[in-house]
mmCIF file of C-alpha atoms in Angstrom:
data_model
loop_
_atom_site.group_PDB
_atom_site.id
_atom_site.type_symbol
_atom_site.label_atom_id
_atom_site.label_comp_id
_atom_site.label_asym_id
_atom_site.label_seq_id
_atom_site.Cartn_x
_atom_site.Cartn_y
_atom_site.Cartn_z
ATOM 1 C CA UNK A 1 -71.795 310.129 141.830
ATOM 2 C CA UNK A 2 -74.268 309.069 138.735
ATOM 3 C CA UNK A 3 -76.740 307.021 137.809
ATOM 4 C CA UNK A 4 -74.587 304.583 135.690
ATOM 5 C CA UNK A 5 -71.999 304.000 139.064
ATOM 6 C CA UNK A 6 -74.171 302.823 140.944
ATOM 7 C CA UNK A 7 -76.128 300.390 139.022
ATOM 8 C CA UNK A 8 -73.035 298.731 137.906
ATOM 9 C CA UNK A 9 -71.557 298.644 141.364
ATOM 10 C CA UNK A 10 -75.474 296.464 143.025
ATOM 11 C CA UNK A 11 -76.060 294.612 139.696
ATOM 12 C CA UNK A 12 -73.673 291.914 137.656
ATOM 13 C CA UNK A 13 -72.749 292.780 134.369
ATOM 14 C CA UNK A 14 -73.698 290.410 131.417
ATOM 15 C CA UNK A 15 -70.354 288.186 131.187
ATOM 16 C CA UNK A 16 -70.972 287.275 134.879
ATOM 17 C CA UNK A 17 -74.579 286.604 134.414
ATOM 18 C CA UNK A 18 -74.741 284.049 131.882
ATOM 19 C CA UNK A 19 -71.302 282.273 133.543
ATOM 20 C CA UNK A 20 -73.487 281.594 136.310
ATOM 21 C CA UNK A 21 -76.098 280.083 134.698
ATOM 22 C CA UNK A 22 -73.687 278.371 132.665
ATOM 23 C CA UNK A 23 -72.043 276.845 135.557
ATOM 24 C CA UNK A 24 -75.836 275.462 136.725
ATOM 25 C CA UNK A 25 -77.219 274.552 133.994
ATOM 26 C CA UNK A 26 -75.676 272.441 132.188
ATOM 27 C CA UNK A 27 -74.703 269.952 135.232
ATOM 28 C CA UNK A 28 -78.922 270.655 135.673
ATOM 29 C CA UNK A 29 -79.312 268.750 131.808
ATOM 30 C CA UNK A 30 -75.966 266.258 132.696
ATOM 31 C CA UNK A 31 -78.321 265.094 135.101
ATOM 32 C CA UNK A 32 -81.347 264.856 134.348
ATOM 33 C CA UNK A 33 -80.761 263.670 131.047
ATOM 34 C CA UNK A 34 -78.603 260.821 132.895
ATOM 35 C CA UNK A 35 -81.500 260.118 134.978
ATOM 36 C CA UNK A 36 -83.624 260.303 132.357
ATOM 37 C CA UNK A 37 -81.065 256.868 130.070
ATOM 38 C CA UNK A 38 -80.484 255.512 133.662
ATOM 39 C CA UNK A 39 -84.514 254.671 134.256
ATOM 40 C CA UNK A 40 -84.938 254.116 129.888
ATOM 41 C CA UNK A 41 -82.910 251.465 129.446
ATOM 42 C CA UNK A 42 -80.343 250.772 131.953
ATOM 43 C CA UNK A 43 -82.295 248.899 133.899
ATOM 44 C CA UNK A 44 -82.326 245.943 131.269
ATOM 45 C CA UNK A 45 -79.317 244.296 129.442
ATOM 46 C CA UNK A 46 -79.570 242.855 126.539
ATOM 47 C CA UNK A 47 -76.467 240.358 124.659
ATOM 48 C CA UNK A 48 -76.564 239.295 121.114
ATOM 49 C CA UNK A 49 -75.638 235.902 119.980
ATOM 50 C CA UNK A 50 -72.390 235.559 118.033
ATOM 51 C CA UNK A 51 -72.258 232.315 116.695
ATOM 52 C CA UNK A 52 -68.113 230.763 115.764
ATOM 53 C CA UNK A 53 -66.629 227.969 112.905
ATOM 54 C CA UNK A 54 -64.108 226.197 113.746
ATOM 55 C CA UNK A 55 -63.019 224.878 109.953
ATOM 56 C CA UNK A 56 -62.904 221.181 111.676
ATOM 57 C CA UNK A 57 -64.433 218.100 109.615
ATOM 58 C CA UNK A 58 -66.782 216.379 112.090
ATOM 59 C CA UNK A 59 -66.775 212.112 111.529
ATOM 60 C CA UNK A 60 -68.276 209.346 112.753
ATOM 61 C CA UNK A 61 -68.235 206.065 111.871
ATOM 62 C CA UNK A 62 -70.827 203.272 111.117
ATOM 63 C CA UNK A 63 -70.457 200.771 113.619
ATOM 64 C CA UNK A 64 -68.992 201.755 116.851
ATOM 65 C CA UNK A 65 -65.577 199.561 117.833
ATOM 66 C CA UNK A 66 -61.799 200.081 119.021
ATOM 67 C CA UNK A 67 -58.841 202.050 116.682
ATOM 68 C CA UNK A 68 -56.491 200.004 115.692
ATOM 69 C CA UNK A 69 -54.622 201.891 114.059
ATOM 70 C CA UNK A 70 -55.226 206.649 113.130
ATOM 71 C CA UNK A 71 -53.338 207.135 109.505
ATOM 72 C CA UNK A 72 -53.789 210.941 109.808
ATOM 73 C CA UNK A 73 -52.052 214.024 112.147
ATOM 74 C CA UNK A 74 -53.326 217.204 112.986
ATOM 75 C CA UNK A 75 -53.214 219.492 111.050
ATOM 76 C CA UNK A 76 -52.810 216.924 108.196
ATOM 77 C CA UNK A 77 -53.891 217.439 104.257
ATOM 78 C CA UNK A 78 -55.981 214.932 104.225
ATOM 79 C CA UNK A 79 -56.603 213.064 100.269
ATOM 80 C CA UNK A 80 -60.620 211.381 99.249
ATOM 81 C CA UNK A 81 -61.508 208.082 100.112
ATOM 82 C CA UNK A 82 -57.795 208.435 102.506
ATOM 83 C CA UNK A 83 -57.856 205.812 105.405
ATOM 84 C CA UNK A 84 -58.107 208.329 108.546
ATOM 85 C CA UNK A 85 -58.957 204.874 111.145
ATOM 86 C CA UNK A 86 -59.267 201.552 111.506
ATOM 87 C CA UNK A 87 -60.780 199.643 113.701
ATOM 88 C CA UNK A 88 -61.205 196.493 115.789
ATOM 89 C CA UNK A 89 -62.525 194.553 112.758
ATOM 90 C CA UNK A 90 -62.439 191.087 115.454
ATOM 91 C CA UNK A 91 -65.871 191.067 117.378
ATOM 92 C CA UNK A 92 -67.339 191.307 114.065
ATOM 93 C CA UNK A 93 -65.451 187.820 112.569
ATOM 94 C CA UNK A 94 -66.952 186.696 115.391
ATOM 95 C CA UNK A 95 -70.613 187.741 114.867
ATOM 96 C CA UNK A 96 -70.497 186.222 111.224
ATOM 97 C CA UNK A 97 -69.508 183.078 112.649
ATOM 98 C CA UNK A 98 -71.790 182.825 115.187
ATOM 99 C CA UNK A 99 -74.334 183.869 112.447
ATOM 100 C CA UNK A 100 -72.918 181.456 109.237
ATOM 101 C CA UNK A 101 -73.458 178.848 112.198
ATOM 102 C CA UNK A 102 -77.028 179.747 112.962
ATOM 103 C CA UNK A 103 -77.649 179.698 109.895
ATOM 104 C CA UNK A 104 -76.747 176.661 108.818
ATOM 105 C CA UNK A 105 -78.777 174.826 112.037
ATOM 106 C CA UNK A 106 -82.080 176.633 111.021
ATOM 107 C CA UNK A 107 -81.206 174.870 107.388
ATOM 108 C CA UNK A 108 -80.615 171.604 109.178
ATOM 109 C CA UNK A 109 -84.492 171.678 110.589
ATOM 110 C CA UNK A 110 -85.594 172.849 107.628
ATOM 111 C CA UNK A 111 -84.580 170.116 105.563
ATOM 112 C CA UNK A 112 -85.523 167.689 108.522
ATOM 113 C CA UNK A 113 -89.270 169.250 108.333
ATOM 114 C CA UNK A 114 -89.489 168.724 104.997
ATOM 115 C CA UNK A 115 -89.062 165.335 105.972
ATOM 116 C CA UNK A 116 -91.117 165.207 107.710
ATOM 117 C CA UNK A 117 -93.540 166.299 106.216
ATOM 118 C CA UNK A 118 -92.866 164.803 103.019
ATOM 119 C CA UNK A 119 -93.633 161.365 104.871
ATOM 120 C CA UNK A 120 -96.146 162.920 106.804
ATOM 121 C CA UNK A 121 -98.249 163.213 103.582
ATOM 122 C CA UNK A 122 -97.389 160.186 101.545
ATOM 123 C CA UNK A 123 -98.939 158.467 105.737
ATOM 124 C CA UNK A 124 -102.370 160.570 104.595
ATOM 125 C CA UNK A 125 -102.077 159.142 101.107
ATOM 126 C CA UNK A 126 -102.363 155.994 102.073
ATOM 127 C CA UNK A 127 -104.320 156.163 104.813
ATOM 128 C CA UNK A 128 -106.755 157.408 102.046
ATOM 129 C CA UNK A 129 -106.767 155.026 99.867
ATOM 130 C CA UNK A 130 -107.846 153.111 102.411
ATOM 131 C CA UNK A 131 -111.115 154.453 103.464
ATOM 132 C CA UNK A 132 -111.444 154.750 100.016
ATOM 133 C CA UNK A 133 -111.145 150.772 99.653
ATOM 134 C CA UNK A 134 -112.875 149.870 102.473
ATOM 135 C CA UNK A 135 -115.427 152.111 101.179
ATOM 136 C CA UNK A 136 -115.347 149.991 98.090
ATOM 137 C CA UNK A 137 -115.980 146.997 100.561
ATOM 138 C CA UNK A 138 -118.815 149.107 102.846
ATOM 139 C CA UNK A 139 -120.767 149.815 99.901
ATOM 140 C CA UNK A 140 -120.391 145.624 97.766
ATOM 141 C CA UNK A 141 -121.655 144.320 101.175
ATOM 142 C CA UNK A 142 -124.466 146.255 101.799
ATOM 143 C CA UNK A 143 -125.510 145.712 98.249
ATOM 144 C CA UNK A 144 -125.290 142.237 99.249
ATOM 145 C CA UNK A 145 -127.838 142.261 102.835
ATOM 146 C CA UNK A 146 -130.065 144.449 100.055
ATOM 147 C CA UNK A 147 -130.274 141.396 97.873
ATOM 148 C CA UNK A 148 -130.190 138.748 101.264
ATOM 149 C CA UNK A 149 -126.769 137.833 100.603
ATOM 150 C CA UNK A 150 -124.941 138.822 102.966
ATOM 151 C CA UNK A 151 -125.111 138.741 106.978
ATOM 152 C CA UNK A 152 -125.225 141.486 109.019
ATOM 153 C CA UNK A 153 -122.069 140.791 110.564
ATOM 154 C CA UNK A 154 -120.388 140.690 107.330
ATOM 155 C CA UNK A 155 -120.850 144.723 107.325
ATOM 156 C CA UNK A 156 -119.612 145.267 110.969
ATOM 157 C CA UNK A 157 -115.677 144.371 110.115
ATOM 158 C CA UNK A 158 -115.182 146.313 106.677
ATOM 159 C CA UNK A 159 -117.531 149.444 108.657
ATOM 160 C CA UNK A 160 -114.495 149.442 111.565
ATOM 161 C CA UNK A 161 -112.029 149.252 109.062
ATOM 162 C CA UNK A 162 -113.309 152.239 107.550
ATOM 163 C CA UNK A 163 -114.425 154.482 110.524
ATOM 164 C CA UNK A 164 -110.250 153.032 111.843
ATOM 165 C CA UNK A 165 -108.658 154.758 109.013
ATOM 166 C CA UNK A 166 -110.289 157.450 108.028
ATOM 167 C CA UNK A 167 -109.796 158.549 112.049
ATOM 168 C CA UNK A 168 -105.905 157.434 111.373
ATOM 169 C CA UNK A 169 -106.653 160.066 108.005
ATOM 170 C CA UNK A 170 -106.950 162.806 109.918
ATOM 171 C CA UNK A 171 -104.437 161.604 112.234
ATOM 172 C CA UNK A 172 -101.482 161.745 110.367
ATOM 173 C CA UNK A 173 -103.179 165.597 108.193
ATOM 174 C CA UNK A 174 -102.905 166.462 111.822
ATOM 175 C CA UNK A 175 -99.529 165.291 113.188
ATOM 176 C CA UNK A 176 -98.496 167.417 109.190
ATOM 177 C CA UNK A 177 -100.061 169.945 109.703
ATOM 178 C CA UNK A 178 -98.754 170.985 113.103
ATOM 179 C CA UNK A 179 -95.705 169.018 111.929
ATOM 180 C CA UNK A 180 -94.762 172.802 109.937
ATOM 181 C CA UNK A 181 -97.176 175.229 111.976
ATOM 182 C CA UNK A 182 -94.309 176.317 113.537
ATOM 183 C CA UNK A 183 -92.595 178.007 110.499
ATOM 184 C CA UNK A 184 -96.151 179.152 109.002
ATOM 185 C CA UNK A 185 -95.948 176.507 106.072
ATOM 186 C CA UNK A 186 -98.531 174.507 104.902
ATOM 187 C CA UNK A 187 -97.006 172.804 101.342
ATOM 188 C CA UNK A 188 -93.549 172.846 100.715
ATOM 189 C CA UNK A 189 -94.296 174.549 97.620
ATOM 190 C CA UNK A 190 -94.746 177.472 99.137
ATOM 191 C CA UNK A 191 -91.907 177.025 102.103
ATOM 192 C CA UNK A 192 -91.671 180.742 104.599
ATOM 193 C CA UNK A 193 -88.556 181.272 104.262
ATOM 194 C CA UNK A 194 -88.123 183.837 106.903
ATOM 195 C CA UNK A 195 -85.996 182.457 109.143
ATOM 196 C CA UNK A 196 -83.408 181.309 105.910
ATOM 197 C CA UNK A 197 -83.837 185.473 104.968
ATOM 198 C CA UNK A 198 -82.879 186.474 108.184
ATOM 199 C CA UNK A 199 -80.212 183.991 108.855
ATOM 200 C CA UNK A 200 -78.686 185.678 105.295
ATOM 201 C CA UNK A 201 -79.066 188.940 106.894
ATOM 202 C CA UNK A 202 -77.310 188.940 109.788
ATOM 203 C CA UNK A 203 -74.915 186.636 107.313
ATOM 204 C CA UNK A 204 -74.738 189.978 105.397
ATOM 205 C CA UNK A 205 -74.405 192.360 107.258
ATOM 206 C CA UNK A 206 -71.566 190.183 109.126
ATOM 207 C CA UNK A 207 -70.154 190.382 105.936
ATOM 208 C CA UNK A 208 -70.510 194.213 105.252
ATOM 209 C CA UNK A 209 -68.865 194.458 108.787
ATOM 210 C CA UNK A 210 -65.432 194.834 109.078
ATOM 211 C CA UNK A 211 -64.748 195.809 105.562
ATOM 212 C CA UNK A 212 -66.142 199.229 107.149
ATOM 213 C CA UNK A 213 -63.838 198.692 109.750
ATOM 214 C CA UNK A 214 -61.113 201.286 107.753
ATOM 215 C CA UNK A 215 -62.615 204.612 107.845
ATOM 216 C CA UNK A 216 -62.676 207.320 104.885
ATOM 217 C CA UNK A 217 -63.808 210.306 104.833
ATOM 218 C CA UNK A 218 -65.712 210.647 102.201
ATOM 219 C CA UNK A 219 -67.000 214.237 101.113
ATOM 220 C CA UNK A 220 -63.783 215.441 101.855
ATOM 221 C CA UNK A 221 -61.778 217.617 99.247
ATOM 222 C CA UNK A 222 -58.236 216.591 98.644
ATOM 223 C CA UNK A 223 -56.296 219.039 100.332
ATOM 224 C CA UNK A 224 -58.002 219.716 103.048
ATOM 225 C CA UNK A 225 -56.824 218.999 106.921
ATOM 226 C CA UNK A 226 -57.798 217.179 109.644
ATOM 227 C CA UNK A 227 -57.085 217.573 112.980
ATOM 228 C CA UNK A 228 -58.444 216.947 116.071
ATOM 229 C CA UNK A 229 -59.350 217.827 118.341
ATOM 230 C CA UNK A 230 -60.286 217.548 122.513
ATOM 231 C CA UNK A 231 -58.417 214.712 123.307
ATOM 232 C CA UNK A 232 -58.108 213.488 120.111
ATOM 233 C CA UNK A 233 -58.029 209.763 118.539
ATOM 234 C CA UNK A 234 -55.704 207.173 119.722
ATOM 235 C CA UNK A 235 -55.505 204.196 119.236
ATOM 236 C CA UNK A 236 -56.998 201.231 121.847
ATOM 237 C CA UNK A 237 -60.307 203.621 122.097
#
């Protein structure tokens, strides 16, 4: 028997040895790589945000109200300034009438206050003239007394009249100012028309609102489509 035959009998061939190594090493390498990937990134989950934009135009009216008419349907092409829906204008018409009535009341009150102010001014002027008259009489009585032609009793009456007219003048001026104090007015030419301006603004706002109950599509180009999403818009909502 040869030595080579003995070596072949006790030692496996290269092919068998390579096959054995590959069968053991390859699964081991795959297992190690899998464990590394699991330990490195498998415990954390990452997401990416995506946004989907539908071809729908959002519209909103400038005022709130009940829808009385919808002039379009789903997927219907619309033109510029086409009426999309109508709102109930009756609540705003009622508000406009109430504002106009409030303006009339304010105007009546202001006219009455103007008349009271003019009357108080006239009374103040009359009181000032009487004060000047009694002052002149008082000065004349003083001169007569200094000349020895008058008595002390003759000066009492002009002095009392002068004092009473001064008090009357002050009370009239005070009443004149108090009559215009709620309106913060000092003179008729400087009339503070804040209440009238506020009523005018309310009236204009109320007058404009009924015109806005027709909702058109500003910025909607010709040929674009309108789609009611969700529950949609129906009359009565």
